Amino acid sequence: MWIDIGANLTHSRFNPDRDAVIARAFDAGVERMILTSSSGPTVLAGEQLRQRYPDHFWITSGIHPHEAGQVRDEDWETVSTFAKHPGVVAIGECGLDYFRNLAEPVEQRRIFEKQVDLAIRVGKPLFLHGRDAHPDMRAILENAGSDLPKAVIHCFTGSASELDDYLSMGLWIGLTGWVCDERRGRHLLPLLHRIPENRLLIETDAPYLLPRTLPHPPRNGRNEPAFLPHIATFLATHLNRDLADFSTRLRTNSFDFFWPRPDFQETFPHE
């Protein structure tokens, strides 16, 4: 069984065949998925989808840095209200993105700081996005001090020094199909062994980041949660890990991060 800790299933690219995509994920053994939110409307859309699959889907509640410049009062009300909902397992996707700069950096930092405070108040983990903004990301997280909750840097694509910084702050590391990309992800392969085994999580970030090593990639170039086992197999190969043991490790990590241990024991009893 696999857990995709980050899938954008409310994205419009899934509108034509969302149910078929979900069915393929289940067939591939992806039993749980966390639906990533990036704005007030996507929180609501994620909750509607979660209600259809309450034993398989959970959601995050947050505002992506791309959206930071157009946050309305009602958006923040939605995010902060749903943050307390039992179906919400993390605050985010939040952080900073100076690569595209679709919102002014000052607004990105303001909205990010509000979400760090929100996570502290509701006692839930942070689902983080960071790109070309590491010094400011680090400063905001460090400013939370000992109050900083569990946090995962989603879709990590950074340098060795950035990885060391995040690990020193106790962050978890989320890897995607980016690691399978021989053009952009090659630098990540030597870093895999530096990630503590109990702080590694995997995700597809579907519909983005289709693994380039898929033997039969879809013609539409769209990533799906069903491809998560391929990412795991790629990682297990480069880490010289037995795939079955690696699967158990990743599943345990996901539950340790997002859900209490009793839930893990009840849902996936040790055989």
GROMACS .gro file of C-alpha atoms in nm:
model
  271
    1MET     CA    1   0.000   0.000   0.000
    2TRP     CA    2   0.119   0.349  -0.086
    3ILE     CA    3   0.036   0.698   0.038
    4ASP     CA    4   0.066   0.998  -0.194
    5ILE     CA    5   0.129   1.291   0.040
    6GLY     CA    6   0.067   1.553  -0.228
    7ALA     CA    7  -0.170   1.537  -0.524
    8ASN     CA    8  -0.359   1.824  -0.684
    9LEU     CA    9  -0.665   1.620  -0.777
   10THR     CA   10  -0.893   1.924  -0.788
   11HIS     CA   11  -0.688   2.061  -1.078
   12SER     CA   12  -0.887   2.125  -1.396
   13ARG     CA   13  -0.669   1.880  -1.592
   14PHE     CA   14  -0.850   1.601  -1.405
   15ASN     CA   15  -1.199   1.729  -1.484
   16PRO     CA   16  -1.258   1.499  -1.784
   17ASP     CA   17  -1.175   1.171  -1.606
   18ARG     CA   18  -1.116   1.230  -1.235
   19ASP     CA   19  -1.298   0.914  -1.124
   20ALA     CA   20  -1.093   0.703  -1.364
   21VAL     CA   21  -0.772   0.860  -1.233
   22ILE     CA   22  -0.874   0.776  -0.878
   23ALA     CA   23  -0.963   0.420  -0.978
   24ARG     CA   24  -0.621   0.374  -1.139
   25ALA     CA   25  -0.455   0.499  -0.822
   26PHE     CA   26  -0.642   0.245  -0.611
   27ASP     CA   27  -0.554  -0.030  -0.860
   28ALA     CA   28  -0.187   0.067  -0.827
   29GLY     CA   29  -0.206   0.030  -0.449
   30VAL     CA   30  -0.220   0.401  -0.368
   31GLU     CA   31  -0.468   0.369  -0.083
   32ARG     CA   32  -0.443   0.715   0.071
   33MET     CA   33  -0.395   1.053  -0.090
   34ILE     CA   34  -0.356   1.398   0.058
   35LEU     CA   35  -0.519   1.656  -0.167
   36THR     CA   36  -0.313   1.971  -0.180
   37SER     CA   37  -0.488   2.306  -0.141
   38SER     CA   38  -0.349   2.635  -0.269
   39SER     CA   39  -0.633   2.881  -0.206
   40GLY     CA   40  -0.971   2.919  -0.038
   41PRO     CA   41  -1.162   2.775  -0.337
   42THR     CA   42  -0.931   2.473  -0.365
   43VAL     CA   43  -0.982   2.397   0.004
   44LEU     CA   44  -1.357   2.383  -0.059
   45ALA     CA   45  -1.312   2.175  -0.376
   46GLY     CA   46  -1.080   1.937  -0.192
   47GLU     CA   47  -1.328   1.893   0.089
   48GLN     CA   48  -1.606   1.808  -0.158
   49LEU     CA   49  -1.385   1.540  -0.311
   50ARG     CA   50  -1.271   1.415   0.028
   51GLN     CA   51  -1.630   1.361   0.134
   52ARG     CA   52  -1.674   1.120  -0.156
   53TYR     CA   53  -1.376   0.910  -0.041
   54PRO     CA   54  -1.351   0.974   0.336
   55ASP     CA   55  -1.145   0.659   0.402
   56HIS     CA   56  -0.891   0.742   0.133
   57PHE     CA   57  -0.860   1.122   0.101
   58TRP     CA   58  -0.746   1.396   0.335
   59ILE     CA   59  -0.672   1.757   0.253
   60THR     CA   60  -0.443   2.044   0.338
   61SER     CA   61  -0.568   2.396   0.404
   62GLY     CA   62  -0.354   2.682   0.288
   63ILE     CA   63  -0.253   2.948   0.040
   64HIS     CA   64   0.022   2.891  -0.215
   65PRO     CA   65   0.279   3.171  -0.252
   66HIS     CA   66   0.158   3.224  -0.610
   67GLU     CA   67  -0.180   3.325  -0.463
   68ALA     CA   68  -0.044   3.549  -0.188
   69GLY     CA   69  -0.110   3.872  -0.373
   70GLN     CA   70  -0.482   3.812  -0.421
   71VAL     CA   71  -0.598   3.677  -0.087
   72ARG     CA   72  -0.944   3.803   0.008
   73ASP     CA   73  -1.088   3.807   0.357
   74GLU     CA   74  -1.318   3.518   0.266
   75ASP     CA   75  -1.019   3.314   0.143
   76TRP     CA   76  -0.841   3.350   0.473
   77GLU     CA   77  -1.164   3.275   0.660
   78THR     CA   78  -1.199   2.948   0.464
   79VAL     CA   79  -0.837   2.846   0.523
   80SER     CA   80  -0.837   2.929   0.894
   81THR     CA   81  -1.177   2.770   0.957
   82PHE     CA   82  -1.093   2.446   0.776
   83ALA     CA   83  -0.756   2.432   0.952
   84LYS     CA   84  -0.943   2.294   1.254
   85HIS     CA   85  -1.135   2.034   1.051
   86PRO     CA   86  -1.047   1.668   1.125
   87GLY     CA   87  -1.019   1.600   0.752
   88VAL     CA   88  -0.738   1.854   0.726
   89VAL     CA   89  -0.399   1.704   0.811
   90ALA     CA   90  -0.166   1.996   0.735
   91ILE     CA   91  -0.152   2.370   0.674
   92GLY     CA   92  -0.039   2.462   0.325
   93GLU     CA   93   0.074   2.443   0.058
   94CYS     CA   94   0.248   2.751   0.190
   95GLY     CA   95   0.587   2.910   0.163
   96LEU     CA   96   0.785   3.129  -0.075
   97ASP     CA   97   0.851   3.113  -0.449
   98TYR     CA   98   1.090   3.371  -0.590
   99PHE     CA   99   1.143   3.170  -0.909
  100ARG     CA  100   0.815   3.277  -1.069
  101ASN     CA  101   0.736   3.569  -0.836
  102LEU     CA  102   0.367   3.562  -0.924
  103ALA     CA  103   0.313   3.760  -0.604
  104GLU     CA  104   0.533   4.029  -0.453
  105PRO     CA  105   0.789   3.878  -0.210
  106VAL     CA  106   0.668   4.101   0.072
  107GLU     CA  107   0.315   3.965   0.030
  108GLN     CA  108   0.444   3.609   0.007
  109ARG     CA  109   0.628   3.650   0.335
  110ARG     CA  110   0.327   3.807   0.507
  111ILE     CA  111   0.091   3.527   0.405
  112PHE     CA  112   0.348   3.260   0.484
  113GLU     CA  113   0.403   3.399   0.834
  114LYS     CA  114   0.028   3.399   0.896
  115GLN     CA  115   0.010   3.032   0.800
  116VAL     CA  116   0.302   2.936   1.022
  117ASP     CA  117   0.116   3.106   1.308
  118LEU     CA  118  -0.203   2.924   1.209
  119ALA     CA  119  -0.029   2.586   1.214
  120ILE     CA  120   0.107   2.662   1.560
  121ARG     CA  121  -0.238   2.762   1.686
  122VAL     CA  122  -0.421   2.455   1.554
  123GLY     CA  123  -0.135   2.213   1.622
  124LYS     CA  124  -0.105   2.073   1.271
  125PRO     CA  125   0.198   2.016   1.046
  126LEU     CA  126   0.313   2.252   0.772
  127PHE     CA  127   0.315   2.148   0.407
  128LEU     CA  128   0.583   2.376   0.263
  129HIS     CA  129   0.669   2.510  -0.081
  130GLY     CA  130   1.005   2.675  -0.134
  131ARG     CA  131   1.180   2.773  -0.456
  132ASP     CA  132   1.469   3.016  -0.496
  133ALA     CA  133   1.381   3.166  -0.159
  134HIS     CA  134   1.576   2.960   0.088
  135PRO     CA  135   1.724   3.235   0.311
  136ASP     CA  136   1.382   3.390   0.373
  137MET     CA  137   1.217   3.048   0.416
  138ARG     CA  138   1.476   2.956   0.676
  139ALA     CA  139   1.444   3.288   0.858
  140ILE     CA  140   1.064   3.263   0.889
  141LEU     CA  141   1.076   2.902   1.007
  142GLU     CA  142   1.356   2.974   1.254
  143ASN     CA  143   1.161   3.271   1.387
  144ALA     CA  144   0.896   3.027   1.512
  145GLY     CA  145   1.159   2.878   1.742
  146SER     CA  146   1.055   2.582   1.951
  147ASP     CA  147   0.689   2.642   1.854
  148LEU     CA  148   0.755   2.531   1.498
  149PRO     CA  149   0.532   2.227   1.432
  150LYS     CA  150   0.627   1.930   1.220
  151ALA     CA  151   0.693   2.043   0.865
  152VAL     CA  152   0.768   1.882   0.532
  153ILE     CA  153   0.943   2.065   0.252
  154HIS     CA  154   0.727   1.940  -0.032
  155CYS     CA  155   0.889   1.855  -0.366
  156PHE     CA  156   1.242   1.922  -0.247
  157THR     CA  157   1.465   2.021  -0.539
  158GLY     CA  158   1.731   2.224  -0.360
  159SER     CA  159   2.101   2.203  -0.294
  160ALA     CA  160   2.300   2.003  -0.040
  161SER     CA  161   2.334   2.307   0.186
  162GLU     CA  162   1.959   2.372   0.172
  163LEU     CA  163   1.892   2.009   0.257
  164ASP     CA  164   2.128   2.032   0.554
  165ASP     CA  165   1.954   2.347   0.675
  166TYR     CA  166   1.610   2.188   0.658
  167LEU     CA  167   1.726   1.870   0.828
  168SER     CA  168   1.894   2.070   1.105
  169MET     CA  169   1.556   2.235   1.173
  170GLY     CA  170   1.392   1.894   1.197
  171LEU     CA  171   1.201   1.916   0.869
  172TRP     CA  172   1.087   1.616   0.671
  173ILE     CA  173   1.171   1.587   0.302
  174GLY     CA  174   0.914   1.520   0.030
  175LEU     CA  175   1.042   1.384  -0.301
  176THR     CA  176   0.856   1.373  -0.632
  177GLY     CA  177   0.915   1.255  -0.987
  178TRP     CA  178   1.158   1.546  -1.021
  179VAL     CA  179   1.420   1.304  -0.891
  180CYS     CA  180   1.360   1.090  -1.202
  181ASP     CA  181   1.442   1.380  -1.435
  182GLU     CA  182   1.790   1.339  -1.584
  183ARG     CA  183   1.791   1.707  -1.683
  184ARG     CA  184   1.687   1.879  -1.359
  185GLY     CA  185   1.699   1.614  -1.087
  186ARG     CA  186   2.042   1.462  -1.136
  187HIS     CA  187   2.190   1.663  -0.848
  188LEU     CA  188   1.941   1.505  -0.605
  189LEU     CA  189   2.069   1.150  -0.645
  190PRO     CA  190   2.389   1.198  -0.438
  191LEU     CA  191   2.179   1.364  -0.167
  192LEU     CA  192   1.938   1.074  -0.116
  193HIS     CA  193   2.161   0.898   0.136
  194ARG     CA  194   2.178   1.216   0.346
  195ILE     CA  195   1.805   1.212   0.417
  196PRO     CA  196   1.729   1.026   0.742
  197GLU     CA  197   1.522   0.721   0.661
  198ASN     CA  198   1.251   0.819   0.908
  199ARG     CA  199   1.206   1.167   0.758
  200LEU     CA  200   1.154   1.077   0.392
  201LEU     CA  201   0.811   1.112   0.228
  202ILE     CA  202   0.705   1.068  -0.135
  203GLU     CA  203   0.444   1.233  -0.352
  204THR     CA  204   0.345   1.278  -0.714
  205ASP     CA  205   0.240   1.646  -0.710
  206ALA     CA  206   0.001   1.535  -0.986
  207PRO     CA  207  -0.076   1.661  -1.246
  208TYR     CA  208   0.273   1.811  -1.244
  209LEU     CA  209   0.616   1.646  -1.261
  210LEU     CA  210   0.546   1.334  -1.464
  211PRO     CA  211   0.840   1.097  -1.401
  212ARG     CA  212   1.052   1.095  -1.716
  213THR     CA  213   1.159   0.737  -1.648
  214LEU     CA  214   0.811   0.590  -1.694
  215PRO     CA  215   0.832   0.311  -1.953
  216HIS     CA  216   0.502   0.411  -2.113
  217PRO     CA  217   0.432   0.777  -2.033
  218PRO     CA  218   0.084   0.909  -2.110
  219ARG     CA  219   0.056   1.110  -2.428
  220ASN     CA  220  -0.105   1.401  -2.246
  221GLY     CA  221   0.200   1.442  -2.021
  222ARG     CA  222  -0.018   1.444  -1.712
  223ASN     CA  223   0.108   1.294  -1.389
  224GLU     CA  224  -0.124   1.075  -1.178
  225PRO     CA  225  -0.116   0.925  -0.826
  226ALA     CA  226  -0.102   0.581  -0.993
  227PHE     CA  227   0.260   0.660  -1.085
  228LEU     CA  228   0.368   0.690  -0.721
  229PRO     CA  229   0.499   0.329  -0.703
  230HIS     CA  230   0.727   0.408  -0.997
  231ILE     CA  231   0.883   0.697  -0.804
  232ALA     CA  232   0.925   0.471  -0.500
  233THR     CA  233   1.088   0.199  -0.710
  234PHE     CA  234   1.329   0.453  -0.859
  235LEU     CA  235   1.426   0.574  -0.512
  236ALA     CA  236   1.459   0.222  -0.370
  237THR     CA  237   1.695   0.131  -0.653
  238HIS     CA  238   1.920   0.430  -0.590
  239LEU     CA  239   1.913   0.371  -0.215
  240ASN     CA  240   1.983  -0.002  -0.256
  241ARG     CA  241   1.668  -0.083  -0.063
  242ASP     CA  242   1.435  -0.379  -0.087
  243LEU     CA  243   1.113  -0.236  -0.232
  244ALA     CA  244   0.879  -0.411   0.014
  245ASP     CA  245   1.079  -0.289   0.314
  246PHE     CA  246   1.106   0.057   0.163
  247SER     CA  247   0.728   0.066   0.110
  248THR     CA  248   0.670  -0.017   0.476
  249ARG     CA  249   0.918   0.252   0.583
  250LEU     CA  250   0.751   0.519   0.369
  251ARG     CA  251   0.405   0.421   0.487
  252THR     CA  252   0.516   0.437   0.849
  253ASN     CA  253   0.672   0.777   0.788
  254SER     CA  254   0.352   0.910   0.635
  255PHE     CA  255   0.146   0.800   0.934
  256ASP     CA  256   0.402   0.931   1.180
  257PHE     CA  257   0.384   1.270   1.012
  258PHE     CA  258   0.014   1.309   0.935
  259TRP     CA  259  -0.175   1.066   1.161
  260PRO     CA  260  -0.137   0.926   1.515
  261ARG     CA  261   0.021   0.586   1.564
  262PRO     CA  262  -0.299   0.414   1.683
  263ASP     CA  263  -0.450   0.492   1.344
  264PHE     CA  264  -0.154   0.324   1.176
  265GLN     CA  265  -0.188   0.016   1.393
  266GLU     CA  266  -0.559  -0.019   1.317
  267THR     CA  267  -0.538   0.048   0.945
  268PHE     CA  268  -0.221  -0.139   0.855
  269PRO     CA  269  -0.171  -0.416   1.114
  270HIS     CA  270   0.167  -0.581   1.105
  271GLU     CA  271   0.149  -0.924   0.948
   0.00000   0.00000   0.00000
